[in-house]
Structures are given as C-alpha cells and as structure tokens.
Amino acid sequence: MLKLLNLLKDGRFHSGQALGEAMGVSRSAVWKQLQHLESELNLVIHKVRGRGYQLAVPLTLLESEVIHEHGRGDHWPLWIHETIDSTNAEALRLIARGESAPFLVLAEQQTAGRGRRGRQWVSPFAENLYYSLVLRVEGGMRQLEGLSLVVGLAVMRTLQVFGLDAAGLKWPNDVLVGERKIAGILLELVGDPADVCHVVLGIGINVNMQSNDRVDQQWTSMKREVGGSIDRNRLVAQLNQQLQHELARHRRYGFAAFQEEWEQANLWQGRTVSLIAGSNRIDGVMLGVDGLGALRLEVEGVEKSFSAGELSLRLRDDS
C-alpha cells in the first residue's frame, strides 16, 4: 500500500495500467488497494475514466533521510510507521525490549492516539505530526521538574519558526492559538523516578488538517493559520533542534531557568480560571508557575500552588 501511495502522492492522474506496471500487479489488484486507501486511511481519490486515479490532495510522507537533510546537530535513531496504535505505546514497547535511548517514533496515522486524562487524540493519515521522543533520565526527580512545560516551550518556538507568531501556552501541556488548540503534550514515565527511568515525550501537532468532525474541542492547525501546507519532514527536523537545545538547558539549570520565559508565553496569565480535579473546582486568578513548574493561583486573596496530574484548567466564563 505504501508503494501505491508513493506513486500517487504527487496529486497527478495515473492510469490503472501504469500503476499496475510500476507495482508489478494486475489492474484489479491496484483497484483493491485503492479501495483500501479510501476505507482504511480515509483518503479521497478521484477516479476519471480515460485519465485514471488522482489523490484529491497531494501527500508528503515522512522520510528519515529527508528529516536528516533538514536537520542540524545530532540525529536520534528514528522509527517511522505507516499506521500504529500510538507512537507513545510503541515507544514504551521499545523501552521494554531494551532499545537504547534517546530515540524517536513517528507515525503517519494512529488508530488509538491518546491525550491527557485518557482523551482520544484524533490522528488522520499523513496530515498531522504524531511524535514520541524517549529519553533516559538519571539523577532523580530534578531532571523531571517542569519537563512538560519545557517541551511546550520548544513546540511553541518551533511553530513560531513557521510563522505562527500568535502561538502560546496553556498550563500544563497545551499549545494554543487564541482559544484554539494546535498541539498537545503527553509525558509517560517508566522506571524509578528517584534513580534511573525513561520518559516518553509524546507530542501531537495539528499540521495540515483542514476539517475533522471527530475533534471535540476548539482546534486549529498550522495550515489554517498560515494559509498553506507545511512540510512535515522539515517540521520534525526543526522540532528536534528546538528540543535538543531546550532539554540540554533543562538538564543543566532545571526548570527555574525557564520560569520567566514560560510565564511570558502563558496566554492565560492574569485571567480568572477554574481548576478542575474530579468533582472539585477551585476558582482563582492565574499568577503563573513556580520554579518547579507548579501552577500558581490567587485564591480568595491567597497564593496557592498546584502540581500537574489529573487536573484540568479552564477559563472562567466571565474572564
């Protein structure tokens, strides 16, 4: 199926005979694969008698060689999957099999992508970025303090390189443009956080998605914001560079070195918010974060701190 996609990805018409000859299969076999592309990957294929078959939207697939060409500095070992349940789940499986970190897992599509608090992460084929970076962490909890917030800064700065100057942060793991979500972060930990462990930095970015009625919240994409398609290979290379730089700073200085930068990028700074924990709700004014990355709220005139976990932060209706 990937071979057929590579033949069609230019968005031009290709006859069934030409596709069959290039793949070494019959025209009926080509037809079956085309049906599979439509049903399994939700791709729209135009079929015109006398002209052949054409993808409604040209595709640029992820390629490790192209990512490396765009990148600078170190190249992490890289796995790219056509379709997988979840890049984070695959990263955890590779850790269990003894794969040496750091390494990176990417996918064109996820069938069971997930966000924080067990929410589904909608993952259409070859439109967005599904990215999981695995790190080996030594030296105890200090190396994990505020890590998700640092990753958020790296994602935001990557988006800004591509012209999304309005991108900003929402505590603890979201990147927004205005009130619309464009990227999310999910960190998963295995091992002993007090000694040696592995952490999976799962990042999902809406890149070229134009419409999707399965997303249950306000969202946007890079293409919607800049008005043109984004090269996802170049995006991966740029994100790699940003993460390498910021993670090195975090290892050396801890999150305290990022506190002021994060607050400057915080879109809800000074606004009235509600912090939801199960059936409990706390209303307050967003003051920012502390030197460990915990949320700082002014609640009834008193400053209080809250650590990330199964918490949800929302704007008050009157904010």
CSV table of C-alpha atoms in Angstrom, one decimal:
chain,number,residue,atom,x,y,z
A,1,MET,CA,0.0,0.0,0.0
A,2,LEU,CA,2.9,2.4,0.8
A,3,LYS,CA,4.3,1.8,-2.7
A,4,LEU,CA,1.0,2.8,-4.3
A,5,LEU,CA,0.8,5.9,-2.1
A,6,ASN,CA,4.3,6.9,-3.2
A,7,LEU,CA,3.1,6.7,-6.8
A,8,LEU,CA,0.0,8.8,-6.2
A,9,LYS,CA,1.4,11.3,-3.7
A,10,ASP,CA,2.2,13.9,-6.4
A,11,GLY,CA,-1.5,14.6,-6.8
A,12,ARG,CA,-1.5,13.9,-10.6
A,13,PHE,CA,-3.6,11.4,-12.5
A,14,HIS,CA,-2.1,7.9,-13.0
A,15,SER,CA,-3.7,5.2,-15.1
A,16,GLY,CA,-4.5,1.8,-13.6
A,17,GLN,CA,-2.3,0.2,-16.2
A,18,ALA,CA,0.7,2.4,-15.3
A,19,LEU,CA,0.2,1.9,-11.6
A,20,GLY,CA,-0.1,-1.9,-12.1
A,21,GLU,CA,3.1,-2.0,-14.2
A,22,ALA,CA,5.0,0.1,-11.7
A,23,MET,CA,3.9,-2.2,-8.8
A,24,GLY,CA,4.1,-5.5,-10.7
A,25,VAL,CA,0.5,-6.3,-10.1
A,26,SER,CA,-2.8,-6.5,-12.0
A,27,ARG,CA,-5.2,-3.7,-12.5
A,28,SER,CA,-7.7,-5.4,-10.3
A,29,ALA,CA,-5.1,-5.6,-7.5
A,30,VAL,CA,-4.5,-1.9,-7.9
A,31,TRP,CA,-8.2,-1.3,-7.6
A,32,LYS,CA,-8.4,-3.3,-4.4
A,33,GLN,CA,-5.5,-1.3,-2.9
A,34,LEU,CA,-7.2,1.9,-3.9
A,35,GLN,CA,-10.3,0.9,-2.1
A,36,HIS,CA,-8.2,0.1,0.9
A,37,LEU,CA,-6.6,3.5,0.9
A,38,GLU,CA,-10.1,5.1,0.8
A,39,SER,CA,-11.6,2.9,3.5
A,40,GLU,CA,-8.7,2.5,5.9
A,41,LEU,CA,-6.9,5.8,5.6
A,42,ASN,CA,-9.9,8.0,4.7
A,43,LEU,CA,-8.1,9.3,1.6
A,44,VAL,CA,-10.2,10.9,-1.2
A,45,ILE,CA,-9.2,9.5,-4.6
A,46,HIS,CA,-10.7,10.9,-7.8
A,47,LYS,CA,-11.5,8.3,-10.5
A,48,VAL,CA,-11.9,9.7,-14.0
A,49,ARG,CA,-12.5,7.4,-17.0
A,50,GLY,CA,-9.7,7.8,-19.5
A,51,ARG,CA,-7.4,9.6,-17.1
A,52,GLY,CA,-7.0,7.2,-14.1
A,53,TYR,CA,-6.7,7.9,-10.4
A,54,GLN,CA,-5.7,11.0,-8.5
A,55,LEU,CA,-5.4,11.9,-4.8
A,56,ALA,CA,-7.7,14.8,-4.0
A,57,VAL,CA,-4.8,16.3,-2.0
A,58,PRO,CA,-1.1,15.7,-2.7
A,59,LEU,CA,0.8,14.0,0.1
A,60,THR,CA,4.2,14.5,1.5
A,61,LEU,CA,5.1,11.4,3.5
A,62,LEU,CA,7.6,11.3,6.4
A,63,GLU,CA,11.1,10.1,5.4
A,64,SER,CA,14.0,9.7,7.7
A,65,GLU,CA,16.6,10.8,5.0
A,66,VAL,CA,14.7,14.0,4.3
A,67,ILE,CA,14.3,14.8,8.0
A,68,HIS,CA,18.1,14.3,8.4
A,69,GLU,CA,18.8,16.6,5.4
A,70,HIS,CA,16.7,19.4,7.0
A,71,GLY,CA,18.3,18.9,10.5
A,72,ARG,CA,21.4,20.1,12.2
A,73,GLY,CA,23.3,18.6,15.1
A,74,ASP,CA,22.7,15.1,16.4
A,75,HIS,CA,20.3,12.7,14.7
A,76,TRP,CA,18.3,10.5,17.0
A,77,PRO,CA,17.6,6.9,15.9
A,78,LEU,CA,14.2,7.1,14.2
A,79,TRP,CA,11.3,4.7,13.5
A,80,ILE,CA,8.5,5.8,11.1
A,81,HIS,CA,5.3,3.8,11.0
A,82,GLU,CA,2.6,3.9,8.3
A,83,THR,CA,-0.2,3.1,10.8
A,84,ILE,CA,0.2,2.3,14.5
A,85,ASP,CA,-2.0,2.3,17.6
A,86,SER,CA,0.0,5.0,19.3
A,87,THR,CA,3.6,6.4,19.0
A,88,ASN,CA,3.8,6.6,22.8
A,89,ALA,CA,2.7,2.9,23.1
A,90,GLU,CA,5.3,1.8,20.6
A,91,ALA,CA,7.9,3.8,22.4
A,92,LEU,CA,7.1,2.0,25.6
A,93,ARG,CA,7.3,-1.3,23.9
A,94,LEU,CA,10.7,-0.4,22.5
A,95,ILE,CA,11.9,0.5,26.0
A,96,ALA,CA,10.6,-2.9,27.3
A,97,ARG,CA,12.6,-4.6,24.6
A,98,GLY,CA,15.8,-2.8,25.7
A,99,GLU,CA,16.2,-0.2,23.0
A,100,SER,CA,18.8,2.4,23.9
A,101,ALA,CA,17.6,5.9,24.4
A,102,PRO,CA,17.3,8.6,23.1
A,103,PHE,CA,15.2,7.5,20.1
A,104,LEU,CA,12.2,8.8,18.2
A,105,VAL,CA,9.0,7.2,17.0
A,106,LEU,CA,6.8,8.8,14.3
A,107,ALA,CA,3.7,7.7,12.5
A,108,GLU,CA,1.6,8.7,9.6
A,109,GLN,CA,-1.6,7.7,11.4
A,110,GLN,CA,-2.6,6.5,14.9
A,111,THR,CA,-5.6,4.2,15.5
A,112,ALA,CA,-5.5,4.7,19.3
A,113,GLY,CA,-3.8,8.1,19.8
A,114,ARG,CA,-4.4,9.5,23.3
A,115,GLY,CA,-4.0,12.7,25.2
A,116,ARG,CA,-4.1,13.7,28.8
A,117,ARG,CA,-6.7,12.2,31.2
A,118,GLY,CA,-7.4,9.3,28.7
A,119,ARG,CA,-8.8,11.6,26.0
A,120,GLN,CA,-8.6,10.4,22.3
A,121,TRP,CA,-6.1,12.2,20.1
A,122,VAL,CA,-7.7,12.3,16.6
A,123,SER,CA,-4.9,11.2,14.1
A,124,PRO,CA,-5.8,11.3,10.4
A,125,PHE,CA,-3.4,9.9,7.9
A,126,ALA,CA,-0.4,12.0,6.7
A,127,GLU,CA,-2.0,15.3,7.9
A,128,ASN,CA,-0.5,15.9,11.3
A,129,LEU,CA,2.5,15.1,13.4
A,130,TYR,CA,2.5,12.2,15.9
A,131,TYR,CA,5.8,12.2,17.6
A,132,SER,CA,7.3,10.4,20.6
A,133,LEU,CA,10.8,11.0,21.9
A,134,VAL,CA,12.3,8.7,24.5
A,135,LEU,CA,14.9,9.9,27.0
A,136,ARG,CA,16.8,8.1,29.7
A,137,VAL,CA,16.8,10.2,32.8
A,138,GLU,CA,19.4,9.9,35.6
A,139,GLY,CA,19.8,11.9,38.7
A,140,GLY,CA,16.4,11.7,40.2
A,141,MET,CA,13.3,13.9,40.2
A,142,ARG,CA,15.1,17.2,39.5
A,143,GLN,CA,15.5,16.1,35.9
A,144,LEU,CA,11.7,15.8,35.6
A,145,GLU,CA,10.6,19.1,37.3
A,146,GLY,CA,8.7,21.2,34.8
A,147,LEU,CA,9.7,19.0,31.9
A,148,SER,CA,6.4,19.1,30.2
A,149,LEU,CA,6.4,22.9,30.3
A,150,VAL,CA,9.9,23.0,28.7
A,151,VAL,CA,8.6,20.7,25.9
A,152,GLY,CA,5.7,23.1,25.5
A,153,LEU,CA,8.1,26.0,25.0
A,154,ALA,CA,10.1,24.0,22.4
A,155,VAL,CA,6.9,23.2,20.5
A,156,MET,CA,5.7,26.8,20.6
A,157,ARG,CA,9.1,28.1,19.3
A,158,THR,CA,9.0,25.5,16.5
A,159,LEU,CA,5.6,26.8,15.4
A,160,GLN,CA,6.8,30.4,15.5
A,161,VAL,CA,9.6,29.5,13.1
A,162,PHE,CA,6.9,28.5,10.7
A,163,GLY,CA,5.1,31.9,11.1
A,164,LEU,CA,2.7,31.1,13.9
A,165,ASP,CA,3.7,34.2,16.0
A,166,ALA,CA,0.4,34.0,17.9
A,167,ALA,CA,1.1,30.6,19.4
A,168,GLY,CA,1.2,30.5,23.2
A,169,LEU,CA,1.0,28.2,26.1
A,170,LYS,CA,-1.7,26.8,28.5
A,171,TRP,CA,-0.7,25.1,31.7
A,172,PRO,CA,0.3,22.3,31.8
A,173,ASN,CA,0.6,20.7,28.4
A,174,ASP,CA,-1.2,22.6,25.6
A,175,VAL,CA,-0.2,25.0,22.9
A,176,LEU,CA,-2.9,27.3,21.6
A,177,VAL,CA,-3.5,30.0,19.0
A,178,GLY,CA,-6.0,32.3,20.7
A,179,GLU,CA,-8.6,29.9,22.3
A,180,ARG,CA,-7.9,27.1,19.8
A,181,LYS,CA,-5.7,24.1,20.5
A,182,ILE,CA,-3.0,23.4,18.0
A,183,ALA,CA,-0.7,21.0,19.9
A,184,GLY,CA,-0.7,18.8,23.0
A,185,ILE,CA,1.9,17.0,25.0
A,186,LEU,CA,1.7,13.7,27.0
A,187,LEU,CA,4.6,12.6,29.1
A,188,GLU,CA,4.8,8.9,30.3
A,189,LEU,CA,7.3,7.6,32.7
A,190,VAL,CA,8.6,4.1,33.3
A,191,GLY,CA,11.2,3.0,35.9
A,192,ASP,CA,12.3,4.6,39.2
A,193,PRO,CA,11.9,8.4,39.1
A,194,ALA,CA,14.2,8.7,42.1
A,195,ASP,CA,17.1,6.9,40.3
A,196,VAL,CA,17.1,5.9,36.6
A,197,CYS,CA,14.0,5.9,34.4
A,198,HIS,CA,12.8,6.5,30.9
A,199,VAL,CA,10.4,9.3,29.9
A,200,VAL,CA,8.4,9.4,26.7
A,201,LEU,CA,7.7,12.9,25.4
A,202,GLY,CA,4.6,12.4,23.3
A,203,ILE,CA,3.8,15.4,21.1
A,204,GLY,CA,0.8,15.9,18.7
A,205,ILE,CA,0.7,18.9,16.4
A,206,ASN,CA,-2.2,19.7,14.0
A,207,VAL,CA,-0.3,20.5,10.9
A,208,ASN,CA,-2.2,20.2,7.6
A,209,MET,CA,-5.6,19.2,8.9
A,210,GLN,CA,-8.4,21.4,7.4
A,211,SER,CA,-11.6,19.8,8.8
A,212,ASN,CA,-12.4,17.0,11.2
A,213,ASP,CA,-15.8,16.5,13.0
A,214,ARG,CA,-14.3,14.0,15.4
A,215,VAL,CA,-12.4,16.6,17.4
A,216,ASP,CA,-14.5,17.5,20.5
A,217,GLN,CA,-12.9,20.9,21.3
A,218,GLN,CA,-11.9,24.1,19.6
A,219,TRP,CA,-8.9,23.5,17.4
A,220,THR,CA,-6.8,24.9,14.6
A,221,SER,CA,-3.9,23.8,12.5
A,222,MET,CA,-0.7,25.2,11.1
A,223,LYS,CA,-2.2,25.2,7.6
A,224,ARG,CA,-5.3,27.0,8.8
A,225,GLU,CA,-3.2,29.7,10.5
A,226,VAL,CA,-0.6,30.3,7.7
A,227,GLY,CA,-2.7,29.6,4.7
A,228,GLY,CA,-0.6,26.9,3.1
A,229,SER,CA,0.7,23.4,3.5
A,230,ILE,CA,3.6,22.7,5.9
A,231,ASP,CA,6.4,20.2,5.1
A,232,ARG,CA,6.2,17.8,8.0
A,233,ASN,CA,9.7,16.5,7.4
A,234,ARG,CA,11.1,20.0,7.9
A,235,LEU,CA,8.8,20.4,10.9
A,236,VAL,CA,10.2,17.3,12.6
A,237,ALA,CA,13.8,18.5,11.9
A,238,GLN,CA,13.0,21.9,13.5
A,239,LEU,CA,11.3,20.4,16.5
A,240,ASN,CA,14.3,18.0,17.0
A,241,GLN,CA,16.6,21.0,17.1
A,242,GLN,CA,14.5,23.0,19.5
A,243,LEU,CA,14.1,20.0,21.8
A,244,GLN,CA,17.8,19.3,21.8
A,245,HIS,CA,18.6,22.9,22.8
A,246,GLU,CA,15.9,23.2,25.5
A,247,LEU,CA,16.4,19.8,27.0
A,248,ALA,CA,20.2,20.5,27.4
A,249,ARG,CA,19.4,23.8,29.2
A,250,HIS,CA,16.9,22.0,31.4
A,251,ARG,CA,19.4,19.2,32.4
A,252,ARG,CA,22.0,21.9,33.3
A,253,TYR,CA,19.8,24.5,35.1
A,254,GLY,CA,16.5,22.9,35.9
A,255,PHE,CA,13.1,24.5,35.3
A,256,ALA,CA,13.8,27.7,37.3
A,257,ALA,CA,15.8,28.9,34.3
A,258,PHE,CA,12.6,28.7,32.2
A,259,GLN,CA,10.0,30.1,34.7
A,260,GLU,CA,10.0,33.7,33.4
A,261,GLU,CA,10.0,32.6,29.7
A,262,TRP,CA,7.1,30.3,30.3
A,263,GLU,CA,5.1,33.0,32.1
A,264,GLN,CA,5.7,35.4,29.2
A,265,ALA,CA,4.3,32.8,26.8
A,266,ASN,CA,1.3,32.0,29.1
A,267,LEU,CA,-1.9,33.0,27.3
A,268,TRP,CA,-4.0,32.9,30.5
A,269,GLN,CA,-1.6,35.0,32.7
A,270,GLY,CA,-3.7,37.2,35.0
A,271,ARG,CA,-7.0,35.8,33.9
A,272,THR,CA,-9.7,34.2,36.0
A,273,VAL,CA,-9.7,30.4,35.7
A,274,SER,CA,-11.2,27.3,37.2
A,275,LEU,CA,-9.0,24.3,38.2
A,276,ILE,CA,-10.9,21.1,38.0
A,277,ALA,CA,-9.9,18.0,40.0
A,278,GLY,CA,-12.5,15.3,39.7
A,279,SER,CA,-15.7,16.7,41.2
A,280,ASN,CA,-13.8,19.6,42.9
A,281,ARG,CA,-13.4,23.0,41.4
A,282,ILE,CA,-11.2,25.9,42.5
A,283,ASP,CA,-11.6,29.4,41.1
A,284,GLY,CA,-8.8,31.8,41.1
A,285,VAL,CA,-6.5,34.2,39.1
A,286,MET,CA,-3.7,32.7,37.1
A,287,LEU,CA,-0.4,34.1,38.5
A,288,GLY,CA,1.9,31.8,36.5
A,289,VAL,CA,4.2,28.9,37.7
A,290,ASP,CA,6.8,28.4,40.3
A,291,GLY,CA,10.4,27.2,40.0
A,292,LEU,CA,9.3,23.6,39.8
A,293,GLY,CA,6.6,24.2,37.2
A,294,ALA,CA,3.6,24.0,39.6
A,295,LEU,CA,0.6,26.2,38.8
A,296,ARG,CA,0.3,29.4,40.9
A,297,LEU,CA,-3.2,30.7,41.6
A,298,GLU,CA,-4.5,33.6,43.7
A,299,VAL,CA,-7.5,32.0,45.5
A,300,GLU,CA,-9.5,34.4,47.7
A,301,GLY,CA,-6.5,36.7,48.1
A,302,VAL,CA,-4.1,33.9,48.9
A,303,GLU,CA,-1.5,32.5,46.6
A,304,LYS,CA,-1.6,28.7,46.3
A,305,SER,CA,0.4,26.2,44.2
A,306,PHE,CA,-0.9,23.1,42.4
A,307,SER,CA,1.1,20.3,40.7
A,308,ALA,CA,0.2,18.8,37.4
A,309,GLY,CA,-1.6,15.4,37.4
A,310,GLU,CA,-5.3,14.7,36.8
A,311,LEU,CA,-6.0,18.4,36.7
A,312,SER,CA,-7.9,20.4,34.1
A,313,LEU,CA,-7.6,24.2,33.8
A,314,ARG,CA,-10.3,26.2,32.2
A,315,LEU,CA,-11.1,29.9,31.6
A,316,ARG,CA,-14.0,31.2,33.7
A,317,ASP,CA,-16.9,32.3,31.6
A,318,ASP,CA,-16.5,35.8,32.9
A,319,SER,CA,-12.8,36.0,32.3
